[in-house]
PDB file of C-alpha atoms in Angstrom:
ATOM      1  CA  UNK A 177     -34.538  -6.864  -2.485  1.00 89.00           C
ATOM      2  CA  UNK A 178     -31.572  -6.799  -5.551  1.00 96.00           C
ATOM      3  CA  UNK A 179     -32.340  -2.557  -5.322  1.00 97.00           C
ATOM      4  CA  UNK A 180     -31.838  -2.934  -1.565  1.00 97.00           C
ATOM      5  CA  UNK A 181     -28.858  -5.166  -1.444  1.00 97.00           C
ATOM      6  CA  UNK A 182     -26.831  -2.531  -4.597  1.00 98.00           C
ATOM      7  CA  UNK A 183     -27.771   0.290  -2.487  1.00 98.00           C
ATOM      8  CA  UNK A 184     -26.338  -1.056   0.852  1.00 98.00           C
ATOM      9  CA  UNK A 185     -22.939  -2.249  -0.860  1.00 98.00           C
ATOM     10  CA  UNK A 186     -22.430   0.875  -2.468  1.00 98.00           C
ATOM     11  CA  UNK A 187     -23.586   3.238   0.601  1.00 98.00           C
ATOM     12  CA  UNK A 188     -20.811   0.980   2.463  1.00 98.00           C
ATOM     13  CA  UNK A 189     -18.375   1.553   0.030  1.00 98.00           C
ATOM     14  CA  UNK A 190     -18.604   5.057   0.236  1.00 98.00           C
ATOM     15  CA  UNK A 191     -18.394   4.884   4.508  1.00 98.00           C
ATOM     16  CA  UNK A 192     -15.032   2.905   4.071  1.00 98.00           C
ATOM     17  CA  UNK A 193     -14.029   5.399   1.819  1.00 98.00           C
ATOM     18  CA  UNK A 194     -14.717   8.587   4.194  1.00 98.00           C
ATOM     19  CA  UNK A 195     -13.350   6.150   7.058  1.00 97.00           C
ATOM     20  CA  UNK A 196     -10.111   6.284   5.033  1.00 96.00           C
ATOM     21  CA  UNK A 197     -10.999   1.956   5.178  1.00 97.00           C
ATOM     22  CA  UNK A 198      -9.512   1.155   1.999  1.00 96.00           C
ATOM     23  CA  UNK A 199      -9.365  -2.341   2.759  1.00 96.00           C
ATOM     24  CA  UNK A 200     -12.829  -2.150   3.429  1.00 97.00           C
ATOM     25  CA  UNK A 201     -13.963  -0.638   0.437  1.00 97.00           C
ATOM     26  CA  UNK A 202     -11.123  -3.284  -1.300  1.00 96.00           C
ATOM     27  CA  UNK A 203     -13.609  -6.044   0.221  1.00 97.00           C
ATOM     28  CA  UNK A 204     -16.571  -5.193  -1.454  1.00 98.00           C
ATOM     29  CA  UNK A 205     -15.454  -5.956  -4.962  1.00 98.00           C
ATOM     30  CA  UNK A 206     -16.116  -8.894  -6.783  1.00 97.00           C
ATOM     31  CA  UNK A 207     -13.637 -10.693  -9.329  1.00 94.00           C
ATOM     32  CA  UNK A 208     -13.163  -9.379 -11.982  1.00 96.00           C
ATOM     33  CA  UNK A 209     -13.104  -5.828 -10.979  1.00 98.00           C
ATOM     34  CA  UNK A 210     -12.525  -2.678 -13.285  1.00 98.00           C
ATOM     35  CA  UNK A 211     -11.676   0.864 -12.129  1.00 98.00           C
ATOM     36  CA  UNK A 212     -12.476   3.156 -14.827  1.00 97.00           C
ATOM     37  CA  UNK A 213     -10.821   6.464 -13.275  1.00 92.00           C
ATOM     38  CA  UNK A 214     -11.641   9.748 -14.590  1.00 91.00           C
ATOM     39  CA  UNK A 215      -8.629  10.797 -16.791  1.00 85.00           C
ATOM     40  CA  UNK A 216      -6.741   7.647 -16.613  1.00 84.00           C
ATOM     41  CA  UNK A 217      -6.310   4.320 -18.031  1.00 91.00           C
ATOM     42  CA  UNK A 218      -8.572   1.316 -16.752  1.00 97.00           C
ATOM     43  CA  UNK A 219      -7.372  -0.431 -13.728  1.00 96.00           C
ATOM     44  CA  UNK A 220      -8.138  -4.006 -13.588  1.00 98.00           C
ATOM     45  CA  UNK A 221      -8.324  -6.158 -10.350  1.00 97.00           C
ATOM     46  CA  UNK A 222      -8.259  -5.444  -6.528  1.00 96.00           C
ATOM     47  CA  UNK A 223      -4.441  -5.044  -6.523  1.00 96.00           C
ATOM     48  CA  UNK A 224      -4.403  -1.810  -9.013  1.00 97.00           C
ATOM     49  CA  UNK A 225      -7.411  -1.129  -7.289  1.00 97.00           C
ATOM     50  CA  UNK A 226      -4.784  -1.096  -4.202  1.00 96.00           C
ATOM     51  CA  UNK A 227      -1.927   0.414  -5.589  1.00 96.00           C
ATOM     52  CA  UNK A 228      -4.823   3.120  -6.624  1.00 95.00           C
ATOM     53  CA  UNK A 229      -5.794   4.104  -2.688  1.00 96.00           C
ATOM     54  CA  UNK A 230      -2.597   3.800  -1.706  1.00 97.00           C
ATOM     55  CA  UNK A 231      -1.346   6.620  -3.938  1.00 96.00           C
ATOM     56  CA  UNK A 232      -4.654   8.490  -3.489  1.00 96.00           C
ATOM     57  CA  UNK A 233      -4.349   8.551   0.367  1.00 96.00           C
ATOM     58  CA  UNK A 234      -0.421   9.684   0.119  1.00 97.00           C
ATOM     59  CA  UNK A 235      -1.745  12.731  -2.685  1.00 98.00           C
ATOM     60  CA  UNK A 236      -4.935  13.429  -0.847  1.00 98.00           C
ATOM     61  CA  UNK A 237      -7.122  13.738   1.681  1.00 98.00           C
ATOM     62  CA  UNK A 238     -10.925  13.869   0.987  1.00 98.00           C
ATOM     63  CA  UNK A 239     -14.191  13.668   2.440  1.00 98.00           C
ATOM     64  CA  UNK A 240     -17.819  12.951   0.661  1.00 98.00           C
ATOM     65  CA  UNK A 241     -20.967  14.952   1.221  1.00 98.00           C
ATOM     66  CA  UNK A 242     -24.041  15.593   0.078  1.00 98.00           C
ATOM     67  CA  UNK A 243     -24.531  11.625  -1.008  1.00 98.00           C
ATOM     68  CA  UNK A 244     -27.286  10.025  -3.361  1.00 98.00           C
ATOM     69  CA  UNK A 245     -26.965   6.581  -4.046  1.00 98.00           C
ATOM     70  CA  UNK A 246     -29.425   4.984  -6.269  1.00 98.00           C
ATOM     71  CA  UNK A 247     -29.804   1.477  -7.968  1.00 98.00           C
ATOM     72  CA  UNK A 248     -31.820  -0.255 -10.859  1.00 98.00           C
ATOM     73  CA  UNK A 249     -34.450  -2.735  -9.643  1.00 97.00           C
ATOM     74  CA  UNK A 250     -32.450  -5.672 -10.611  1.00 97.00           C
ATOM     75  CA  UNK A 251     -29.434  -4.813  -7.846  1.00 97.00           C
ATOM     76  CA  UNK A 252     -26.746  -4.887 -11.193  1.00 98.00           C
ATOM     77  CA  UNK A 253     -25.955  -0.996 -11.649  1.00 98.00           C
ATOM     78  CA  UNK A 254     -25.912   1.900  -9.582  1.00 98.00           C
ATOM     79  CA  UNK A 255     -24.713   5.384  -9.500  1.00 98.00           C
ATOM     80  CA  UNK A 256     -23.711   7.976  -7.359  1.00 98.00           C
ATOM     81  CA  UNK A 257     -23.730  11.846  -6.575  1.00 98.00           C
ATOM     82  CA  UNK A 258     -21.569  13.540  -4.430  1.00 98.00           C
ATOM     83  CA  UNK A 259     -19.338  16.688  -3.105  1.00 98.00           C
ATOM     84  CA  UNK A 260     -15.640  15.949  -3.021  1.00 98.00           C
ATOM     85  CA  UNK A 261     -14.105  17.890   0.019  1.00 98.00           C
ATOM     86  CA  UNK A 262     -10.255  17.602  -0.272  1.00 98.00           C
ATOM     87  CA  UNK A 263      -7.247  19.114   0.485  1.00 98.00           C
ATOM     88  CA  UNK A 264      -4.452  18.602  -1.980  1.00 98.00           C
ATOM     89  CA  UNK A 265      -1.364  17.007   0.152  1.00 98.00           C
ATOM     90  CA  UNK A 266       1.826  15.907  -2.356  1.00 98.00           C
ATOM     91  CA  UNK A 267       2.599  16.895  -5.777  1.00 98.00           C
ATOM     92  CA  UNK A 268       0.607  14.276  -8.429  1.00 96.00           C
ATOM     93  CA  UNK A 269       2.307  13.612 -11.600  1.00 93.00           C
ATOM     94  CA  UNK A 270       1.915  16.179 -14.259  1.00 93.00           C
ATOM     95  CA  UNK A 271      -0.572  18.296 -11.787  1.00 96.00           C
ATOM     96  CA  UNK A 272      -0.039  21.616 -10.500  1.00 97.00           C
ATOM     97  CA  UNK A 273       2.633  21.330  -7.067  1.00 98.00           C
ATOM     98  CA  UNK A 274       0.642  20.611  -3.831  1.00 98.00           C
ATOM     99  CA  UNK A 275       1.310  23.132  -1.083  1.00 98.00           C
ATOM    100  CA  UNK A 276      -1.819  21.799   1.338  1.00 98.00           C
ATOM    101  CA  UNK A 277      -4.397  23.470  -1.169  1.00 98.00           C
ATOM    102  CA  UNK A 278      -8.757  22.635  -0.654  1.00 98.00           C
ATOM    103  CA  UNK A 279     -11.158  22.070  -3.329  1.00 98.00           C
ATOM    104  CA  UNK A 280     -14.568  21.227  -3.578  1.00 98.00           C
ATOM    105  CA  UNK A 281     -15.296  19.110  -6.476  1.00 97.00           C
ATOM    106  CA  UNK A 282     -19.222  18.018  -7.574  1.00 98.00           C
ATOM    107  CA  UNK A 283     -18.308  14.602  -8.523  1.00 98.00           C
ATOM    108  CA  UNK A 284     -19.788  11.231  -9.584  1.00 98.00           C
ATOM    109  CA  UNK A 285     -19.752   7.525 -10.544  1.00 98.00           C
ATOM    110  CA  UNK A 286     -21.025   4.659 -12.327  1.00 98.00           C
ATOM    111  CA  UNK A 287     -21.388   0.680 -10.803  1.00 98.00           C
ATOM    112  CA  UNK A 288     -21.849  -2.099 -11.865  1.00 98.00           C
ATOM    113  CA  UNK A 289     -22.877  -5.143  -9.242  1.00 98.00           C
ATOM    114  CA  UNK A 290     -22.711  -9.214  -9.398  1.00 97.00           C
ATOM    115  CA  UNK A 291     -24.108 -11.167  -6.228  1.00 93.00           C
ATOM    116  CA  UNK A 292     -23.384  -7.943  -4.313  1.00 92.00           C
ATOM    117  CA  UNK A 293     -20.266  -6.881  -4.788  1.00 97.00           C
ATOM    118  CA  UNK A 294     -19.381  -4.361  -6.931  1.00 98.00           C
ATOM    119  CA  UNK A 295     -17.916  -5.393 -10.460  1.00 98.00           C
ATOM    120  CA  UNK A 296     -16.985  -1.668 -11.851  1.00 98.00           C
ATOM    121  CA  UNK A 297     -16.732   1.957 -11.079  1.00 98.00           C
ATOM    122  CA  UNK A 298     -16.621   4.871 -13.414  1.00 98.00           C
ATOM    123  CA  UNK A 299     -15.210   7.962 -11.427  1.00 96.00           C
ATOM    124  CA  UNK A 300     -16.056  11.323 -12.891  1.00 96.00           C
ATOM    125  CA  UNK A 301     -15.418  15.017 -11.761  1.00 96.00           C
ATOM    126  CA  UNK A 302     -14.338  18.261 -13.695  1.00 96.00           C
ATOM    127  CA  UNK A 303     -10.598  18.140 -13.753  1.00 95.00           C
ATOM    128  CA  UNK A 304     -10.014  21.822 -15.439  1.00 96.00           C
ATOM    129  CA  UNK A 305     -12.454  22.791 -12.557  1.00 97.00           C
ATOM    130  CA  UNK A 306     -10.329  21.225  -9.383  1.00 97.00           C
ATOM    131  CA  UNK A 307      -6.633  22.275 -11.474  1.00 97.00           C
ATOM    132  CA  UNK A 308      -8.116  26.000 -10.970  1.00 98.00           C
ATOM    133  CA  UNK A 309      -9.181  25.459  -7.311  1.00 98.00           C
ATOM    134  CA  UNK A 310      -5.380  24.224  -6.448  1.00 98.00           C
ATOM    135  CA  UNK A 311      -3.162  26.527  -8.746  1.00 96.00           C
TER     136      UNK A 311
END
């Protein structure tokens, strides 16, 4: 039942996301929260978490394919496999200029989950790879 109940959270985490439902994706984390983003500093608790989407959805525009989810028996971690489809929409600082550009990024990440909600995620793709899809 823990497997079950890490699995659903996270599988409804990811349908906010392609939703573009950040506050639904925002209401399945559990206090404290840390976003471990690939490249970047640590972002602790649901407001950076916030201030995160919000300059992800103004930069970018992405859906997920090719999901699998999986979970330990004990519902506390998880991970996750997926396609990044994007398109590249304003300029991110220190990144190459945005002029509407697509990638397709293999991508991952890391949870960990407390009474259901979802305590961390580690983010990871290949940045060299998605710099040389969008120069």
């Amino acid at each position: 039942m823990p497997r079950a109940r890490a699995l659903d959270t996270i599988t409804r985490y990811y349908d906010a996301f392609n939703a573009g439902d950040t506050a639904g994706m925002e209401a399945l984390l559990g206090d404290p929260f840390a976003h471990h983003v690939n490249e970047g500093k640590i972002r602790h608790g649901v407001e950076a978490f916030r201030a995160f989407n919000a300059h992800m959805t103004r930069c970018y525009r992405e859906q997920l394919t090719e999901m699998v989810i999986m979970a330990n028996d004990a519902g506390t971690r998880g991970a996750a496999e997926f396609i990044v489809n994007g398109v590249y929409l304003e300029t991110d600082d220190g990144l190459p200029e945005a002029r509407g550009q697509s990638y397709v990024l293999p991508a991952g990440a890391f949870f960990s989950l407390d009474g259901g909600k979802i305590t961390r995620v580690v983010t990871y793709y290949n940045l060299a790879d998605w710099i040389a899809q969008v120069s």
